[in-house]
Coordinates of C-alpha atoms and ligand atoms in Angstrom, one line a residue:
M1 CA 0.0 0.0 0.0
T2 CA 1.1 3.5 -0.7
H3 CA 2.5 5.3 2.3
F4 CA 1.0 8.8 2.7
P5 CA 3.1 11.1 4.7
L6 CA 0.1 13.3 5.5
R7 CA -3.4 12.3 6.7
L8 CA -6.8 13.7 7.3
R9 CA -8.7 11.8 10.0
L10 CA -12.4 12.1 9.1
D11 CA -15.1 11.4 11.6
G12 CA -17.9 9.6 9.9
A13 CA -20.1 9.6 13.0
A14 CA -19.7 13.4 13.3
L15 CA -20.7 13.8 9.6
V16 CA -23.9 11.8 10.1
A17 CA -24.7 13.6 13.4
N18 CA -24.3 17.0 11.6
W19 CA -26.6 15.9 8.8
R20 CA -29.2 14.7 11.3
W21 CA -29.0 18.0 13.2
L22 CA -29.5 19.9 9.9
A23 CA -32.3 17.5 8.9
R24 CA -34.1 18.2 12.3
R25 CA -33.7 21.9 11.8
S26 CA -35.1 21.7 8.3
A27 CA -38.7 22.0 9.6
G28 CA -40.1 18.9 7.9
A29 CA -38.4 19.6 4.6
A30 CA -36.2 16.9 3.1
C31 CA -32.5 17.5 3.9
G32 CA -30.0 17.0 1.0
A33 CA -26.3 17.3 0.9
A34 CA -23.9 19.4 -1.2
V35 CA -21.0 17.1 -2.1
K36 CA -19.3 19.3 -4.8
A37 CA -15.6 19.9 -4.8
N38 CA -15.0 16.3 -3.7
G39 CA -17.2 16.6 -0.6
Y40 CA -15.6 19.9 0.3
G41 CA -12.2 18.2 0.3
T42 CA -13.2 15.3 2.4
G43 CA -14.0 12.8 -0.4
A44 CA -17.4 12.8 -2.2
A45 CA -17.9 9.0 -2.5
P46 CA -17.4 8.1 1.2
V47 CA -19.6 11.1 2.2
V48 CA -22.4 10.0 -0.1
E49 CA -22.1 6.4 1.1
R50 CA -22.5 7.5 4.8
L51 CA -25.3 10.0 4.2
L52 CA -27.2 7.5 2.0
A53 CA -27.1 5.1 4.9
A54 CA -28.4 7.8 7.2
G55 CA -31.4 8.5 4.9
C56 CA -30.2 11.4 2.8
R57 CA -31.7 11.2 -0.7
D58 CA -30.7 14.4 -2.5
F59 CA -27.1 15.2 -3.5
F60 CA -25.6 18.2 -5.3
V61 CA -22.4 18.4 -7.3
S62 CA -21.2 21.2 -9.6
T63 CA -20.1 19.4 -12.7
W64 CA -20.7 16.3 -14.8
N65 CA -17.2 15.1 -14.0
E66 CA -18.2 15.2 -10.3
A67 CA -21.4 13.3 -11.1
D68 CA -19.5 10.6 -13.1
G69 CA -17.3 10.1 -10.1
L70 CA -20.2 8.9 -8.0
P71 CA -21.2 5.8 -10.0
G72 CA -23.7 3.3 -8.7
L73 CA -25.0 5.5 -6.0
L74 CA -28.2 6.4 -7.7
G75 CA -31.2 4.3 -8.1
D76 CA -33.6 5.0 -11.0
G77 CA -36.9 4.6 -9.2
P78 CA -38.9 7.5 -7.9
G79 CA -37.9 8.2 -4.3
G80 CA -34.5 6.7 -5.0
P81 CA -31.4 8.8 -4.4
A82 CA -31.1 11.8 -6.8
L83 CA -28.1 13.8 -7.9
S84 CA -28.3 17.3 -9.2
V85 CA -25.6 19.1 -11.2
L86 CA -25.5 22.7 -10.3
H87 CA -23.8 24.1 -13.3
G88 CA -26.4 22.8 -15.7
V89 CA -25.6 21.7 -19.2
Q90 CA -23.1 23.3 -21.6
E91 CA -23.2 22.1 -25.2
G92 CA -20.3 19.8 -24.4
D93 CA -22.0 18.2 -21.4
M94 CA -25.1 17.0 -23.3
A95 CA -24.0 13.5 -24.3
R96 CA -22.9 12.7 -20.7
A97 CA -25.9 14.4 -19.2
L98 CA -28.3 12.3 -21.3
A99 CA -26.3 9.1 -20.4
S100 CA -26.4 10.0 -16.7
P101 CA -29.2 9.4 -14.2
A102 CA -28.3 12.8 -12.6
R103 CA -30.4 15.9 -13.3
P104 CA -29.1 19.2 -14.5
V105 CA -30.0 22.4 -12.7
L106 CA -30.8 24.7 -15.6
N107 CA -29.5 28.2 -15.0
T108 CA -30.0 30.2 -18.3
P109 CA -32.5 30.5 -21.1
L110 CA -29.9 28.8 -23.4
Q111 CA -29.6 25.8 -21.0
V112 CA -33.4 25.6 -20.9
R113 CA -33.7 25.5 -24.7
R114 CA -30.8 23.0 -25.0
W115 CA -32.5 20.6 -22.5
R116 CA -36.0 21.1 -24.0
E117 CA -34.7 20.2 -27.5
A118 CA -32.6 17.2 -26.6
A119 CA -33.9 15.6 -23.5
G120 CA -37.4 14.5 -24.6
G121 CA -39.2 15.6 -21.5
R122 CA -36.8 14.1 -19.0
P123 CA -36.9 15.8 -15.6
C124 CA -34.6 18.7 -14.7
D125 CA -34.1 21.2 -11.9
V126 CA -34.2 24.9 -12.4
M127 CA -32.3 27.7 -10.6
L128 CA -34.0 31.1 -10.2
D129 CA -32.1 34.3 -9.5
T130 CA -33.6 36.1 -6.5
G131 CA -31.0 38.8 -6.1
M132 CA -27.6 37.2 -5.8
N133 CA -26.9 37.7 -9.5
R134 CA -24.8 34.6 -9.8
L135 CA -26.7 31.8 -11.6
G136 CA -30.3 31.5 -12.4
I137 CA -33.3 32.4 -14.5
S138 CA -34.8 35.9 -14.1
G139 CA -38.4 36.6 -13.0
E140 CA -39.0 38.2 -16.4
D141 CA -38.0 35.0 -18.2
V142 CA -40.3 33.0 -15.9
A143 CA -43.2 35.4 -16.6
A144 CA -42.5 35.2 -20.3
G145 CA -43.2 31.4 -20.2
L146 CA -39.6 30.2 -20.6
L147 CA -40.2 27.2 -18.3
D148 CA -43.6 26.2 -19.6
G149 CA -43.9 22.5 -20.3
L150 CA -40.6 21.5 -18.7
A151 CA -40.7 18.5 -16.3
I152 CA -39.2 20.3 -13.2
E153 CA -38.4 18.2 -10.2
T154 CA -37.0 21.0 -8.0
V155 CA -36.9 24.7 -8.4
L156 CA -34.1 26.3 -6.5
S157 CA -32.6 29.6 -5.5
H158 CA -29.5 30.5 -3.5
L159 CA -29.1 33.0 -0.6
A160 CA -26.3 35.5 -0.9
C161 CA -26.0 36.6 2.8
A162 CA -27.5 33.8 4.9
D163 CA -24.4 33.9 7.2
E164 CA -25.3 37.6 8.1
D165 CA -28.3 39.3 9.7
T166 CA -29.5 41.4 6.9
D167 CA -32.8 42.3 5.2
M168 CA -31.6 40.7 2.1
N169 CA -32.4 37.3 3.5
A170 CA -36.1 38.0 3.9
R171 CA -36.2 39.8 0.6
Q172 CA -34.8 36.8 -1.2
R173 CA -37.1 34.5 0.6
E174 CA -40.2 36.5 -0.4
R175 CA -39.0 36.8 -3.9
F176 CA -38.4 33.1 -4.1
A177 CA -41.8 32.3 -2.6
A178 CA -43.5 34.6 -5.2
L179 CA -41.4 33.5 -8.2
S180 CA -41.5 29.8 -7.5
A181 CA -45.3 29.8 -7.1
A182 CA -45.4 30.4 -10.8
V183 CA -43.2 27.4 -11.6
P184 CA -44.7 24.0 -11.9
A185 CA -42.1 22.1 -9.8
R186 CA -42.6 19.2 -7.5
R187 CA -40.4 20.8 -4.8
R188 CA -38.9 24.1 -3.8
S189 CA -35.4 24.6 -2.3
L190 CA -33.7 27.7 -1.0
A191 CA -31.6 27.1 2.1
N192 CA -27.9 26.2 2.3
S193 CA -26.3 25.5 5.8
A194 CA -26.7 29.1 7.0
G195 CA -30.2 29.3 5.5
I196 CA -31.3 26.4 7.6
C197 CA -30.1 28.2 10.7
L198 CA -32.3 31.2 9.7
G199 CA -35.4 29.3 10.5
D200 CA -38.3 27.3 9.3
A201 CA -39.5 29.9 6.8
Y202 CA -36.4 29.4 4.8
C203 CA -36.6 25.6 4.5
F204 CA -39.4 25.1 1.9
D205 CA -39.5 21.4 0.7
L206 CA -35.8 20.6 0.5
T207 CA -32.6 22.0 2.1
R208 CA -29.1 21.8 0.6
P209 CA -26.4 22.1 3.4
G210 CA -22.7 21.7 2.5
L211 CA -20.4 23.5 4.9
A212 CA -22.0 22.4 8.2
L213 CA -22.0 18.8 7.2
Y214 CA -18.2 18.9 7.2
G215 CA -17.9 20.7 10.6
G216 CA -18.2 24.3 9.4
I217 CA -20.1 26.7 11.6
P218 CA -22.2 28.9 9.2
R219 CA -24.0 31.0 11.9
P220 CA -23.9 31.2 15.8
E221 CA -27.1 29.0 15.9
A222 CA -24.9 26.0 14.8
A223 CA -22.1 26.5 17.4
G224 CA -22.1 23.7 20.0
Q225 CA -24.4 21.6 17.7
I226 CA -22.2 20.9 14.7
R227 CA -19.2 18.6 15.4
P228 CA -15.8 18.8 13.7
V229 CA -15.2 16.2 11.0
V230 CA -11.7 16.9 9.8
E231 CA -8.4 16.5 11.6
V232 CA -5.2 17.3 9.8
Q233 CA -2.0 15.4 10.8
A234 CA 1.5 15.9 9.5
Q235 CA 4.9 14.3 10.2
I236 CA 8.2 15.7 11.4
V237 CA 10.9 15.5 8.8
Q238 CA 13.6 17.2 10.8
R239 CA 14.1 18.4 14.4
R240 CA 16.8 21.0 15.1
R241 CA 17.9 23.6 17.6
V242 CA 18.0 27.3 16.5
E243 CA 20.3 29.6 18.4
A244 CA 19.4 33.1 19.6
G245 CA 19.4 35.4 16.5
G246 CA 18.8 32.5 14.1
A247 CA 16.1 33.0 11.5
I248 CA 13.5 30.4 10.2
G249 CA 12.1 30.0 6.8
Y250 CA 11.6 32.1 3.7
N251 CA 12.3 35.8 4.1
A252 CA 13.5 35.1 7.7
T253 CA 10.3 36.6 9.2
Y254 CA 10.9 34.7 12.4
V255 CA 14.1 35.4 14.4
A256 CA 14.7 33.4 17.6
D257 CA 15.2 35.7 20.7
R258 CA 16.7 32.7 22.6
P259 CA 17.8 29.2 21.8
I260 CA 14.7 27.2 20.7
E261 CA 13.8 23.7 19.5
V262 CA 12.1 23.5 16.1
A263 CA 10.5 20.8 14.1
I264 CA 9.9 20.9 10.4
L265 CA 6.6 19.4 9.3
N266 CA 6.0 17.9 5.8
I267 CA 2.9 20.1 5.2
G268 CA 2.6 23.4 3.3
Y269 CA 0.4 25.6 1.2
A270 CA 0.3 23.0 -1.6
D271 CA -1.5 20.7 0.8
G272 CA -4.0 23.5 1.7
Y273 CA -2.1 24.6 4.8
L274 CA -2.1 28.1 3.4
R275 CA 0.3 31.0 4.2
G276 CA -2.3 32.7 6.4
F277 CA -1.1 30.3 9.1
S278 CA 2.4 31.7 8.9
D279 CA 3.5 32.8 12.5
R280 CA -0.2 32.1 13.6
G281 CA -1.1 28.5 13.2
R282 CA -0.6 25.9 15.9
A283 CA 0.1 22.2 16.1
R284 CA -0.5 19.8 19.0
A285 CA 1.2 16.7 20.3
G286 CA -0.7 15.4 23.3
E287 CA -1.1 18.3 25.7
A288 CA 1.7 20.4 24.1
V289 CA 0.8 23.4 22.0
L290 CA 3.3 24.0 19.3
P291 CA 3.3 27.4 17.4
V292 CA 4.0 27.8 13.7
L293 CA 7.2 29.8 13.4
G294 CA 7.8 31.9 10.3
R295 CA 6.4 31.5 6.8
V296 CA 4.5 28.4 5.7
S297 CA 6.3 27.1 2.5
M298 CA 4.9 25.0 -0.3
D299 CA 5.6 21.7 1.3
L300 CA 7.1 22.5 4.7
T301 CA 6.1 24.3 7.9
A302 CA 8.3 25.0 11.0
I303 CA 6.8 24.7 14.5
G304 CA 8.4 25.4 17.9
V305 CA 8.7 22.2 20.0
D306 CA 10.2 23.4 23.3
A307 CA 7.0 22.1 24.9
A308 CA 7.5 18.6 23.5
P309 CA 11.1 17.4 24.3
A310 CA 10.4 13.8 23.2
L311 CA 9.0 14.6 19.7
A312 CA 11.4 13.2 17.0
E313 CA 11.8 12.8 13.3
G314 CA 8.9 10.7 11.9
D315 CA 6.5 11.5 14.7
W316 CA 3.0 12.8 13.9
V317 CA 1.5 16.0 15.1
T318 CA -2.1 17.3 14.7
L319 CA -2.6 20.8 13.3
D320 CA -5.2 23.1 14.9
Y321 CA -7.9 23.0 12.2
D322 CA -11.1 23.9 14.2
L323 CA -12.8 25.7 11.3
P324 CA -14.1 28.9 12.9
A325 CA -10.9 29.4 14.9
A326 CA -8.6 28.5 12.0
A327 CA -10.6 30.9 9.8
A328 CA -10.1 33.7 12.3
Q329 CA -6.4 32.8 12.6
S330 CA -5.6 32.6 8.9
G331 CA -7.9 35.1 7.3
L332 CA -9.4 32.3 5.1
S333 CA -13.0 31.3 5.0
Q334 CA -14.1 28.0 6.4
Y335 CA -14.9 26.9 2.9
E336 CA -11.4 27.6 1.7
L337 CA -9.9 25.7 4.6
L338 CA -11.8 22.6 3.6
T339 CA -11.8 22.7 -0.1
G340 CA -8.0 23.4 -0.3
L341 CA -7.0 20.2 1.4
G342 CA -4.9 18.5 -1.3
D343 CA -4.4 15.0 -2.5
R344 CA -1.2 14.3 -0.7
H345 CA -3.3 13.6 2.3
E346 CA -4.5 10.1 3.0
R347 CA -8.2 10.3 3.9
L348 CA -8.9 8.0 6.8
W349 CA -12.5 7.7 7.8
T350 CA -13.3 6.5 11.3
Ligands
PLP1 C1 -22.6 25.1 -2.4 C2 -24.0 25.3 -2.5 C3 -24.8 24.9 -1.4 C4 -24.2 24.5 -0.1 O1 -23.9 25.7 0.6 P1 -23.2 25.7 2.1 O2 -23.1 27.2 2.3 O3 -21.9 25.0 1.9 O4 -24.1 25.0 3.0 C5 -26.2 25.0 -1.6 N1 -26.7 25.4 -2.8 C6 -26.0 25.8 -3.8 C7 -26.6 26.3 -5.0 C8 -24.6 25.8 -3.7 O5 -23.8 26.2 -4.7

């Protein structure tokens, strides 16, 4: 077996507990799961497998490549698990889309025409724009009859500011309620993780959490409820002593003011341990807290190990990766912290 020098320990029980909490908060709506970007960096296939077993039936990816990476997970009967492809169908996607059991989420008038002409009445989903101005069909196009005659399973929209307390949330919800009433779809879906926390009125028939499944805290309501899923572990490649006045790493940003013990870890920004952790991140070995010293490099990071005299070459340490805390520390979003985790990590589900 390949030896991976880095690993992510992924807590499958926490993933399922997070989905169950989000499902309970979904006010009677079905609770789906966004598994795009390889399950936010954790591994889409193992996530789908665990959530299917827990009862989740609606999954969302962004592209047809991602859909094709989840073979055999979809039944074809009604009520069977369903996969929706959020980017819809470009011309070059059509052959694969027609061969796939997944549904496109149609976002533009051109995508609607393309599906209408080629798919022979097969079901699709439709995204409406309710003010984010990212993807989706406008209210004018709905009123002009663009969607007439389509077999629409789910009509969706997406909240721009659900992680904030702003009037925009209620305005988007009202716009969605009004617009979607004119769309003959079986189900309506608006809320992502943060949207679920906004309350029952945002949940409609189906919710689509991503971040909170993987341990992200989208809003204060989820704190203490959502459990961490991802633990990042790296190995010591070298341990050394740095004398007073010695500098560490690129651009010598850290200069020791006394003799210190340093360990060099085999993780860096190419693994998703980004430069925002330079001089700010922390690792742990048992009880010992080990600060990042100097710049994070592409493949290596230095930590101070005065507090752990026994740590040696080849030993593993755990990096602090509590998502809200690490986001505050590094200036990165919780989403970036998850999706950046690279493929040099072994992903070990427990
Ligand atoms: C990514 C995404 C989600 C999930 O959002 P989170 O904030 O991660 O919960 C839901 N819906 C759409 C359309 C998305 O693109």
